[in-house]
CSV table of C-alpha atoms and ligand atoms in Angstrom, one decimal:
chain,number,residue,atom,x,y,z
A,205,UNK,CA,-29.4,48.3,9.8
A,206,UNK,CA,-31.7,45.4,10.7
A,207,UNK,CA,-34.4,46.6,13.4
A,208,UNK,CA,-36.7,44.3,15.6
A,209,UNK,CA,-39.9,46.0,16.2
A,210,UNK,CA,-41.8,44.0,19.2
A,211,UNK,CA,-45.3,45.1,20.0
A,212,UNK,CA,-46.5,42.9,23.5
A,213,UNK,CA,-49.7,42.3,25.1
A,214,UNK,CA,-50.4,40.0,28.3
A,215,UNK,CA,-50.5,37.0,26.4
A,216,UNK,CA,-49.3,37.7,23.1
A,217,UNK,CA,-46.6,39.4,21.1
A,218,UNK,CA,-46.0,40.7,17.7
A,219,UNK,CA,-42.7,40.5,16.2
A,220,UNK,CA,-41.5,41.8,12.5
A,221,UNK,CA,-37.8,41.8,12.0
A,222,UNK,CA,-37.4,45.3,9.4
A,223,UNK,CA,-34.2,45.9,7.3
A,224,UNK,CA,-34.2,49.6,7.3
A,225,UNK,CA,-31.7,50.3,4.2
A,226,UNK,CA,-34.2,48.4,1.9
A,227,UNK,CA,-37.4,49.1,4.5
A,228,UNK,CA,-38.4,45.5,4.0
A,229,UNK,CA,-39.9,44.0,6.4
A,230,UNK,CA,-38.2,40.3,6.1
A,231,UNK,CA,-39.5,38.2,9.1
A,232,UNK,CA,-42.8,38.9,11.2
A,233,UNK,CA,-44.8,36.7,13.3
A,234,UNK,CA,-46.4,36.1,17.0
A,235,UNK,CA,-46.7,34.1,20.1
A,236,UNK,CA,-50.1,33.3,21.5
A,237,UNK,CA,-51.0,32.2,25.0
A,238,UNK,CA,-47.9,33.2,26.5
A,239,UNK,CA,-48.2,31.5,30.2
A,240,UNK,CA,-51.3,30.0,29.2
A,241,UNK,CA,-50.7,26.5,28.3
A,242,UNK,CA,-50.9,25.5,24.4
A,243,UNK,CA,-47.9,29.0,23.9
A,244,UNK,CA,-47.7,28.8,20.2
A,245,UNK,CA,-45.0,30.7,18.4
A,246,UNK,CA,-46.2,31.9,14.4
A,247,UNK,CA,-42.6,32.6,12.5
A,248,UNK,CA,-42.8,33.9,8.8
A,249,UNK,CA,-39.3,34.3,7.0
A,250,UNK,CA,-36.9,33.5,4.3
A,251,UNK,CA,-39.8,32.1,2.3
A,252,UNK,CA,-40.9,30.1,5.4
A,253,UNK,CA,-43.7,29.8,7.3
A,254,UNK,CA,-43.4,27.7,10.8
A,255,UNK,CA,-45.7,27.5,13.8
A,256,UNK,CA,-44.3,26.2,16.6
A,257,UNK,CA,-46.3,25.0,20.0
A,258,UNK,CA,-43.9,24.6,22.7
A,259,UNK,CA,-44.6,26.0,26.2
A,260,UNK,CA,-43.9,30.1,27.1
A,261,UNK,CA,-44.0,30.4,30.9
A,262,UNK,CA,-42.8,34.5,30.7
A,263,UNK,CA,-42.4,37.0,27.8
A,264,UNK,CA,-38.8,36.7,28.2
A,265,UNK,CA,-39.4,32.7,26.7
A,266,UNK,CA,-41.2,34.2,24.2
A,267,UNK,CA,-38.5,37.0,23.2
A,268,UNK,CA,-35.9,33.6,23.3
A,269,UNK,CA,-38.1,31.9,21.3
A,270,UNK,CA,-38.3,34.7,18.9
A,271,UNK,CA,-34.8,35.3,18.4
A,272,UNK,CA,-34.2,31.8,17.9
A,273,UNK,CA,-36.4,31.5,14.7
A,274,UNK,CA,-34.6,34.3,13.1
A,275,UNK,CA,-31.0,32.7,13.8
A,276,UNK,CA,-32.5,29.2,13.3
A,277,UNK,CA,-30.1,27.8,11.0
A,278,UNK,CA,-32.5,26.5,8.7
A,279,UNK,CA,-35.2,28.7,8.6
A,280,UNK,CA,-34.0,32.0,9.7
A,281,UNK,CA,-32.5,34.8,8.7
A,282,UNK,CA,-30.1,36.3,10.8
A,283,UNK,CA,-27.1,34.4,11.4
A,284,UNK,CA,-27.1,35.8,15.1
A,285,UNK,CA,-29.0,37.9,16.9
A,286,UNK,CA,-26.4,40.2,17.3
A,287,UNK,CA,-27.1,41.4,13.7
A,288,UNK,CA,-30.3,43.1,15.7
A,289,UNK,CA,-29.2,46.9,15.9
A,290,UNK,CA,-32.2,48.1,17.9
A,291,UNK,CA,-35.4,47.3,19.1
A,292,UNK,CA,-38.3,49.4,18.9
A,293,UNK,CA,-41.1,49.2,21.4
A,294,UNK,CA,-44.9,50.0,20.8
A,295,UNK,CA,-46.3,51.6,24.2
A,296,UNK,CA,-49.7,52.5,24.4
A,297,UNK,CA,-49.7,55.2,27.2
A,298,UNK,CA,-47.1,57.9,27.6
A,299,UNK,CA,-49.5,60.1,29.3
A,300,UNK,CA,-48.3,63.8,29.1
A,301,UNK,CA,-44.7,62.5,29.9
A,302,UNK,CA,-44.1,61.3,26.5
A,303,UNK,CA,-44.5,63.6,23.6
A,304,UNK,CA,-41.9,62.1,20.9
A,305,UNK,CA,-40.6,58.5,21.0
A,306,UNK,CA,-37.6,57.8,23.4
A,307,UNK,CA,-34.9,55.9,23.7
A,308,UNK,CA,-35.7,53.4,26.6
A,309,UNK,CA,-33.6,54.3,30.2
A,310,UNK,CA,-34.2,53.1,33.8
A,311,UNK,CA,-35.5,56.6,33.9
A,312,UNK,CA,-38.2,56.1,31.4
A,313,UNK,CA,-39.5,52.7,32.4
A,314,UNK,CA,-40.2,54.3,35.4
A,315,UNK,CA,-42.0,56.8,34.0
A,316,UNK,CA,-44.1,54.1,32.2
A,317,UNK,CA,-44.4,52.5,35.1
A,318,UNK,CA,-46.1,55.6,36.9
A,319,UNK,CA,-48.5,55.5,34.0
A,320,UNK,CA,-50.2,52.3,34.4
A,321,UNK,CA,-52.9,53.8,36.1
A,322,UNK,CA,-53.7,55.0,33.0
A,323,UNK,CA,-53.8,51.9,30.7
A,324,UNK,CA,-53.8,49.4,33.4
A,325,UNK,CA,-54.4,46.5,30.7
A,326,UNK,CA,-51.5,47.9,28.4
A,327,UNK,CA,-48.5,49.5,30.1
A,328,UNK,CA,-47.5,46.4,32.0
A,329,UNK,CA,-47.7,44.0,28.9
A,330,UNK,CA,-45.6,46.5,27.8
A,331,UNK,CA,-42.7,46.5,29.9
A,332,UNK,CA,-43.0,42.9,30.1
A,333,UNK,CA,-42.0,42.8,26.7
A,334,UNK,CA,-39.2,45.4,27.1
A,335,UNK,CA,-38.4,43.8,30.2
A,336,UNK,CA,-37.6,39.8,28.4
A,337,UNK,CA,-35.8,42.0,25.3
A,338,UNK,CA,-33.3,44.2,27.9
A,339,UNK,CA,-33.1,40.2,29.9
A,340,UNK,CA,-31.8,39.2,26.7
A,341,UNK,CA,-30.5,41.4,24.9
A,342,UNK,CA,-28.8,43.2,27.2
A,343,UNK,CA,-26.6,45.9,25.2
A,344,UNK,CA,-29.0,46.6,22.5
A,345,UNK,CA,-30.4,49.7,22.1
A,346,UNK,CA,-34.2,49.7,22.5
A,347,UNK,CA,-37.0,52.6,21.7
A,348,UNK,CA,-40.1,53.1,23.0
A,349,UNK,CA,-43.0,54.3,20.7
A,350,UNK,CA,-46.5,55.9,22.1
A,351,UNK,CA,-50.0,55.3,20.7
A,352,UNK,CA,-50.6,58.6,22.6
A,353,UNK,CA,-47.6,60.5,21.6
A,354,UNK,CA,-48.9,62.3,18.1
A,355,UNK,CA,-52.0,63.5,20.0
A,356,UNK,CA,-50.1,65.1,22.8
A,357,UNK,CA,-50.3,68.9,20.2
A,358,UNK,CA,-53.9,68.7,20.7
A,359,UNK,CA,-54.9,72.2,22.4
A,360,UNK,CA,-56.6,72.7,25.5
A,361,UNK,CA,-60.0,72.8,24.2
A,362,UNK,CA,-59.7,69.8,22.9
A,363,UNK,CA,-58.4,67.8,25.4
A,364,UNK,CA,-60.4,69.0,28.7
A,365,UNK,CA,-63.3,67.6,29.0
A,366,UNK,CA,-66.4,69.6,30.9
A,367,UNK,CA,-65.5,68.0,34.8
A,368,UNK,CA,-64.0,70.3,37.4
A,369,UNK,CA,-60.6,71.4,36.4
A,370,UNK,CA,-58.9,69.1,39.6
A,371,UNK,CA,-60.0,66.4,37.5
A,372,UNK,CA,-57.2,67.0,35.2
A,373,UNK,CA,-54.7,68.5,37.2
A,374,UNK,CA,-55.0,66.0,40.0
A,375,UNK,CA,-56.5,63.0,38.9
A,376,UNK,CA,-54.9,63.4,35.2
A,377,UNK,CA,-57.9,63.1,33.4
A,378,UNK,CA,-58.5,64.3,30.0
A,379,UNK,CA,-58.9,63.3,26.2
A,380,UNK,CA,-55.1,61.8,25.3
A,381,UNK,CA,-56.0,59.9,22.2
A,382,UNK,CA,-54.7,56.7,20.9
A,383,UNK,CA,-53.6,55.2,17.2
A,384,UNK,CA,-51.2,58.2,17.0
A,385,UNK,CA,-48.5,56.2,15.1
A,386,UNK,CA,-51.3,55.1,12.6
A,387,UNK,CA,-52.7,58.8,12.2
A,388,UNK,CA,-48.7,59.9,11.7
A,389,UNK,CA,-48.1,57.9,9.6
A,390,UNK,CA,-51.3,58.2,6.8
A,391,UNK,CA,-51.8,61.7,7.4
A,392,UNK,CA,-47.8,62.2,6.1
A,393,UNK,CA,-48.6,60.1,3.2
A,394,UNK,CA,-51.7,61.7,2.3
A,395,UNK,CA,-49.3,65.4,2.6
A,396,UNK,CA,-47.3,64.0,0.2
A,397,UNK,CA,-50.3,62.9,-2.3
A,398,UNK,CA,-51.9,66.1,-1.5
A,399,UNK,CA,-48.8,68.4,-3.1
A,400,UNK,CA,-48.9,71.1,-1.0
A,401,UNK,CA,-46.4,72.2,1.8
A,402,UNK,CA,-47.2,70.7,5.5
A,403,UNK,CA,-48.6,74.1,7.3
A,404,UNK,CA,-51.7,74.3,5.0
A,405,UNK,CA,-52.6,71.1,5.0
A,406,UNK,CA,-56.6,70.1,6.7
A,407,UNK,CA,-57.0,66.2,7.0
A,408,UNK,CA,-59.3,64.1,8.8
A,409,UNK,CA,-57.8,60.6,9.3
A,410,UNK,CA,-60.2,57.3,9.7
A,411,UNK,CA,-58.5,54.6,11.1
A,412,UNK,CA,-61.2,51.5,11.6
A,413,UNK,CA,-60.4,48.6,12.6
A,414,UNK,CA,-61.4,46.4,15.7
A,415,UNK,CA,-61.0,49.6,17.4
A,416,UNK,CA,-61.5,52.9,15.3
A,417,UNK,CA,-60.1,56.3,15.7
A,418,UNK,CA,-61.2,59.9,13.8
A,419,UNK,CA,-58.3,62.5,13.7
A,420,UNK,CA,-58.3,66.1,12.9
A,421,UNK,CA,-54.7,66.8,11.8
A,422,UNK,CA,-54.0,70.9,10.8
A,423,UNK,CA,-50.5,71.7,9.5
A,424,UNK,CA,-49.6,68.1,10.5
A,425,UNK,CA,-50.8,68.0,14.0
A,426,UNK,CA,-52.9,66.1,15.7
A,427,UNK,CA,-55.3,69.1,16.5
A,428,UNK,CA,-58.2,66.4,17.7
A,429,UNK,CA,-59.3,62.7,17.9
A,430,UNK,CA,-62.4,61.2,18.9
A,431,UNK,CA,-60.7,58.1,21.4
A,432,UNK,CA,-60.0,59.8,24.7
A,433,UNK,CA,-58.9,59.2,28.1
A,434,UNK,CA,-59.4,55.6,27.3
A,435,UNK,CA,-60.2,54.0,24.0
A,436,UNK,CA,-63.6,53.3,24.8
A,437,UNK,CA,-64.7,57.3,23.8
A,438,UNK,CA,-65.6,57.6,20.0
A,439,UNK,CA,-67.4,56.0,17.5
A,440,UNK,CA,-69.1,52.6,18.4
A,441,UNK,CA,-66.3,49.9,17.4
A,442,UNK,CA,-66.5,46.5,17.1
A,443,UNK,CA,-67.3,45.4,21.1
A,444,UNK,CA,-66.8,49.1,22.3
A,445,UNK,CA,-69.6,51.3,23.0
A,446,UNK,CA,-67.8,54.4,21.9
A,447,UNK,CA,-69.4,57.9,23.2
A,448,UNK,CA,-72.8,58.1,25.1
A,449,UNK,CA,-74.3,59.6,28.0
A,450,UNK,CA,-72.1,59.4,30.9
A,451,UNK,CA,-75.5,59.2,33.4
A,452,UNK,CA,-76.5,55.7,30.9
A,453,UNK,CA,-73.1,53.6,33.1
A,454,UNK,CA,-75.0,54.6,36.7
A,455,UNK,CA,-78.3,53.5,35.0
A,456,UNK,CA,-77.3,50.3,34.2
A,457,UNK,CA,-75.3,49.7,37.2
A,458,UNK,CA,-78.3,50.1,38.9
A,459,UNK,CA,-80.6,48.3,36.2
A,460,UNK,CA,-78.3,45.3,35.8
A,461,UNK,CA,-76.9,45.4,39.5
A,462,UNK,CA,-73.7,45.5,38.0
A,463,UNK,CA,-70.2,46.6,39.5
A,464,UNK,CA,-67.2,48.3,38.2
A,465,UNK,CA,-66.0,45.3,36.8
A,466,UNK,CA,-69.3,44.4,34.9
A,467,UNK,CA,-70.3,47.6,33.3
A,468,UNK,CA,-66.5,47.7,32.4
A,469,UNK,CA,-66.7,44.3,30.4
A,470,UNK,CA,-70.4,45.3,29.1
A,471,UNK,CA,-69.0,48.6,27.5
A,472,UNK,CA,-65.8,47.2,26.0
A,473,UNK,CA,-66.4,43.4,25.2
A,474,UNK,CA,-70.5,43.4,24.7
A,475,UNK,CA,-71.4,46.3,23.1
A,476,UNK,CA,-70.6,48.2,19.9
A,477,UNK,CA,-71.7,46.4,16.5
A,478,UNK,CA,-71.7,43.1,18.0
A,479,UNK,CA,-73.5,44.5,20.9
A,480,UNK,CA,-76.2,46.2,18.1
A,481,UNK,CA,-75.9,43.0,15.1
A,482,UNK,CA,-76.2,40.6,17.8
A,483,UNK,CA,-74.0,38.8,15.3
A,484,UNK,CA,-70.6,39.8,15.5
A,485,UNK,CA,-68.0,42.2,15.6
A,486,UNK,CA,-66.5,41.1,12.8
A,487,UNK,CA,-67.4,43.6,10.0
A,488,UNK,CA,-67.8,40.9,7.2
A,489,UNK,CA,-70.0,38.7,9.6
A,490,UNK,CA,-72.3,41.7,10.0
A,491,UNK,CA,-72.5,42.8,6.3
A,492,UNK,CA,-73.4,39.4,5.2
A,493,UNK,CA,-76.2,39.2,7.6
A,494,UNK,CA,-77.5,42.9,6.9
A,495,UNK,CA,-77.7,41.3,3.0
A,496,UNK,CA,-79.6,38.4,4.6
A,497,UNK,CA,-82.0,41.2,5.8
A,498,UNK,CA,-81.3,40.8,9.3
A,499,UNK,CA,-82.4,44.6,10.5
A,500,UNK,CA,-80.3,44.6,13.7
A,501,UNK,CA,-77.2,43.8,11.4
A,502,UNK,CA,-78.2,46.9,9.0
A,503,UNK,CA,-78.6,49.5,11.7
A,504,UNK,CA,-75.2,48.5,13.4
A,505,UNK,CA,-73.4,49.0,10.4
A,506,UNK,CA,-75.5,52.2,9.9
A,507,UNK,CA,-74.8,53.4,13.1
A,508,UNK,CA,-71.2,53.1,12.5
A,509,UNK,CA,-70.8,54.7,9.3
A,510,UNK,CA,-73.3,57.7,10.6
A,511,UNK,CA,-70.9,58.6,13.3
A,512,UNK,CA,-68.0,58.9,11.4
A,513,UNK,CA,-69.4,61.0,9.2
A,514,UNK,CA,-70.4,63.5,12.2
A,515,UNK,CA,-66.7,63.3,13.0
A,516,UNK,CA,-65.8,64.4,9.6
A,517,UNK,CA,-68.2,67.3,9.8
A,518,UNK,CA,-67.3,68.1,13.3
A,519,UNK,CA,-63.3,68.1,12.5
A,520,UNK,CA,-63.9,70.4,9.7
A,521,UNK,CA,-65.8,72.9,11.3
A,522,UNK,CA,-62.5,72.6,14.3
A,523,UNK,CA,-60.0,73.1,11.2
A,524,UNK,CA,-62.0,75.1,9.5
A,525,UNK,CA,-61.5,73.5,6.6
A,526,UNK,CA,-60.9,69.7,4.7
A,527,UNK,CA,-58.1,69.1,2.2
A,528,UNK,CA,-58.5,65.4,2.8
A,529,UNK,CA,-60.3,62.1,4.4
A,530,UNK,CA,-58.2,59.3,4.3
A,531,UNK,CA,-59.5,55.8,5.0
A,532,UNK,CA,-56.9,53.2,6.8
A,533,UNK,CA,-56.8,49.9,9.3
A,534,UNK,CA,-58.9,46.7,8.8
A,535,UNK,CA,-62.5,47.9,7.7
A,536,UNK,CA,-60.9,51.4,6.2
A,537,UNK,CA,-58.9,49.9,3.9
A,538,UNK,CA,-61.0,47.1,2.8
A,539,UNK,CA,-64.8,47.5,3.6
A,540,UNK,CA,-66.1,49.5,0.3
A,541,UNK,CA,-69.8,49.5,1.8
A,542,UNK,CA,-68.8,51.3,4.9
A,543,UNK,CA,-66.4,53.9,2.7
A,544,UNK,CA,-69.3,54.5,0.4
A,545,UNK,CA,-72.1,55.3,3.4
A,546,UNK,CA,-69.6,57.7,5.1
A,547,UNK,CA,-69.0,59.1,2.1
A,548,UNK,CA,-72.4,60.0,1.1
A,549,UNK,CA,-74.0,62.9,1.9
A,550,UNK,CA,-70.5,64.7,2.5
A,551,UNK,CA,-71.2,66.2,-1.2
A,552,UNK,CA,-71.8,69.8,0.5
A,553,UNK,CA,-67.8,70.1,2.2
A,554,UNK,CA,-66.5,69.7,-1.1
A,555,UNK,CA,-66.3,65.6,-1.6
A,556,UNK,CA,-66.6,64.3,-5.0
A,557,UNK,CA,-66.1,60.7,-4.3
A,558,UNK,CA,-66.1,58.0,-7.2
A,559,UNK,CA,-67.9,55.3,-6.0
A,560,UNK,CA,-67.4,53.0,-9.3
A,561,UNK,CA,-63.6,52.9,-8.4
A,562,UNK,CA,-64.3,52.4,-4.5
A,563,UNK,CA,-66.2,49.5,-5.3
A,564,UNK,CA,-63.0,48.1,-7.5
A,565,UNK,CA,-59.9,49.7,-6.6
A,566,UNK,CA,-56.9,47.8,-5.4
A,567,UNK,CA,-56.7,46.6,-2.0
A,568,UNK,CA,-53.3,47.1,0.0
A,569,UNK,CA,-52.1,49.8,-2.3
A,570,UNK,CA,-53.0,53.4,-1.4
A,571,UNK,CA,-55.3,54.9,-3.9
A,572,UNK,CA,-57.3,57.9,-4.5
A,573,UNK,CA,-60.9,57.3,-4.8
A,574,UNK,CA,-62.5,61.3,-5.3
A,575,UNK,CA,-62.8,62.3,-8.8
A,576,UNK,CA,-60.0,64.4,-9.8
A,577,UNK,CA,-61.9,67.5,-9.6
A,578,UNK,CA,-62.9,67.0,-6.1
A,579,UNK,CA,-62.2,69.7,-4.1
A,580,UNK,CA,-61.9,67.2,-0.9
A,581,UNK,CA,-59.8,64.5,-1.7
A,582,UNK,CA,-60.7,60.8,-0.5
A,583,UNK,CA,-57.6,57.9,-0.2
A,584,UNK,CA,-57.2,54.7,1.3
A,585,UNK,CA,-53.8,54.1,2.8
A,586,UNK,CA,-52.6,51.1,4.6
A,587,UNK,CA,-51.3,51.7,7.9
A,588,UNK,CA,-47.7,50.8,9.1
A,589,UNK,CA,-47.3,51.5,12.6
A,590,UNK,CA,-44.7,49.1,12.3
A,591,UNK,CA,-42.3,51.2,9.8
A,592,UNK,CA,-43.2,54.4,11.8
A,593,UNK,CA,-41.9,52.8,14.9
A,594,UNK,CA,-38.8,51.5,13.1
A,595,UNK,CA,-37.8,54.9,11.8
A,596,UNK,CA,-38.5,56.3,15.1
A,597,UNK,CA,-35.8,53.9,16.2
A,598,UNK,CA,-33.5,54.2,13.3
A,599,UNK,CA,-33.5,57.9,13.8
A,600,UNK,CA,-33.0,58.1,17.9
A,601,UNK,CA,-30.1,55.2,18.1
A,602,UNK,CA,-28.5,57.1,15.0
A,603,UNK,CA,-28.6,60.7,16.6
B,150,ADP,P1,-57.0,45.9,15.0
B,150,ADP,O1,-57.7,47.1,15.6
B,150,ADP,O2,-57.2,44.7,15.8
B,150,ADP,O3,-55.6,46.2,14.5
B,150,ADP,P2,-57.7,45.7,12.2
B,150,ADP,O4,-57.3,47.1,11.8
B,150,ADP,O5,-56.9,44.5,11.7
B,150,ADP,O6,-57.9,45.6,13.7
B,150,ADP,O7,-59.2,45.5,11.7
B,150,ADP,C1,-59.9,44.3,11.9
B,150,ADP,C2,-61.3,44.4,11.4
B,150,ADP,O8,-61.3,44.8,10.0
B,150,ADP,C3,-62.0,43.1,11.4
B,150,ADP,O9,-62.7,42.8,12.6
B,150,ADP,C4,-63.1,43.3,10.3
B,150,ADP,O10,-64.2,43.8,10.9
B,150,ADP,C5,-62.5,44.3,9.4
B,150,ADP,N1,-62.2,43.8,8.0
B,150,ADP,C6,-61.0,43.1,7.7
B,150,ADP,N2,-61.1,42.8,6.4
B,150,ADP,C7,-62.3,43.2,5.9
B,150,ADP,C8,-63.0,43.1,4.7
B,150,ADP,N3,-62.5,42.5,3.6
B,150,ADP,N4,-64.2,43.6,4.6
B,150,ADP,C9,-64.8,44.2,5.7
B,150,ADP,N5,-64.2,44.3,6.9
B,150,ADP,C10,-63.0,43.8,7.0
């Protein structure tokens, strides 16, 4: 069973190719500046690595182009594309529509269609991509998989926030959450390292990476999460504000004389640690300049690891209770100085963290870094939202 798992944007889209008996993942790769001149296609497979710049007017080249790398004769590793059994989409929004991944109708691409109010960047980019697959690939079955969907068990409290209640039932307004497959899929790992059964299990999932995400999942449900109606809401990320006072976005509009538009792009692309550092919003960039001494540098990264921690703190209070903190995504899994600052201070839930292994443990592998008496345990998982939306796939087109 050999599924294609396609996750589009405006102008790019990822591909990995997954063989679900063996769950390895044998192609993966991604086209860049799709109807942008200079469309370069990235192909990795079969012990090959090819880029390929050849010009992408739609996604539905791109797709083409795709499929032709894994049946290139050569290179590839399909011998057609028939061998495809399903395709599983990654969709950011499914609202409240879209509580479990679904098989993709007419019916539902509608339905995200509806939704693009809500993710106006996203949604689209997504059916374009699901659009150029259905073109081509006309009687394959295809899945769609939501960011939002895990979060969707949150309860009431946690999901309305303090506006009139018309904002929500009429203008759809409330926390929804995003990274879901990301926070499925670490928070079932870290069940399974945790040995006890599902219902009495407290975790707070971490995922940080250009954007970051804090989840409070009880009994394996998303219960809370610190993104919310957009992706903006949270901790500060690396060009995202994160949370503030709402009054600060009139302020400046008036301050800067800036429209929708501006303060939009000032929020999202400006602000955050590269917004604080000045530097970057690369975390690496900003480390090596805080060791330089630059102060900026030191209180962006400080800032960052200071609100996670009031995450962790605030998610155990909703839970009452922590089992678990599990670290995962770009900076999770491999920035040791941010792990260790969270970490500190959190010795009053319960966390014994060993900070000698955090500096050296292995990167890519999930590991355990509290001290085996810790009553709170810590572990790093890598992410797969891939695999996650390849089983999702698997499991609907086999039901
Ligand atoms: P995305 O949200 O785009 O999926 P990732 O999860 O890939 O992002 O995270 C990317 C970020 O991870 C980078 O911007 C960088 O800040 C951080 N990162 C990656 N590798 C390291 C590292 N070795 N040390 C510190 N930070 C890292």
């Amino acid at each position: 069973m050999k599924i294609l798992v396609v996750n589009a944007g405006s102008s790019s889209l990822k591909y990995q190719l997954i063989d679900m008996d063996s769950r390895d993942v044998i192609a993966k790769g991604l086209c860049e500046r799709i109807g942008i001149e200079g469309s370069l296609l990235k192909y990795k497979g079969a012990g090959h690595s090819v880029e390929i710049q050849r010009n992408m007017k739609d996604h539905t080249d791109a797709i083409q182009m795709v499929l032709d790398a894994l049946s290139d004769s050569e290179k590839g590793v399909l011998k057609s594309m028939d061998e495809i059994d399903a395709v599983g989409h990654r969709i950011v929004h499914g609202g409240e529509k879209f509580s479990k991944s679904v098989l993709i109708t007419d019916e539902v691409i509608k339905t995200i269609e509806e939704l693009t109010e809500l993710a106006p960047l996203h949604n689209p980019a997504n059916l374009m991509g699901i659009r150029a697959c259905r073109a081509i690939m006309p009687n394959t079955p295809m899945v769609g998989v939501f960011d939002t969907a895990f979060h969707q068990t949150m309860p009431k409290e946690a999901f309305l926030y303090g506006l009139p209640y018309e904002a929500y039932t009429e203008h759809m307004i409330r926390r929804y959450g995003f990274h879901g497959t990301s926070h499925q899929y670490v928070s079932g790992r870290a069940v399974a390292m945790l040995n006890k059964p599902v219902e009495d299990t407290k975790i707070v999932t971490c995922h940080l990476g250009n954007g970051s995400s804090i989840s409070a999942v009880k009994g394996g449900r998303s219960i809370d999460t610190s993104m919310g109606f957009t992706p903006l809401e949270g901790v500060p990320m690396g060009t995202r504000c994160g949370s503030m006072d709402p009054a600060i976005v009139t302020y400046l509009m008036d301050k800067l004389s800036m429209d929708t538009k501006g303060v939009n792009a000032y929020m999202n692309k400006k602000s955050g640690v590269l917004g604080l550092s000045g530097v970057s919003s690369d975390f690496r960039d900003v480390e090596g300049a805080a060791a330089d001494g630059n102060e900026r540098a030191e209180a962006a990264l400080n800032c960052f690891a200071y609100n996670v921690k009031k995450y962790i703190g605030a998610y155990s209070a909703a839970m009452g209770g922590l089992d678990a903190i599990v670290f995962t995504a770009g900076i999770g899994e491999n920035d040791r100085g941010v792990r260790k600052a969270v970490l500190t201070g959190l010795e009053y839930l319960g966390v014994d963290a060993d900070f000698e292994y955090n500096e050296n443990a292995p990167r890519g592998e999930e590991v355990e870094i509290s001290r085996p008496n810790s009553k709170v345990k810590v572990f790093v998982i890598p992410t797969d939202e891939e695999m996650v939306i390849a089983s999702d796939t698997l499991s609907l087109i086999s039901k």
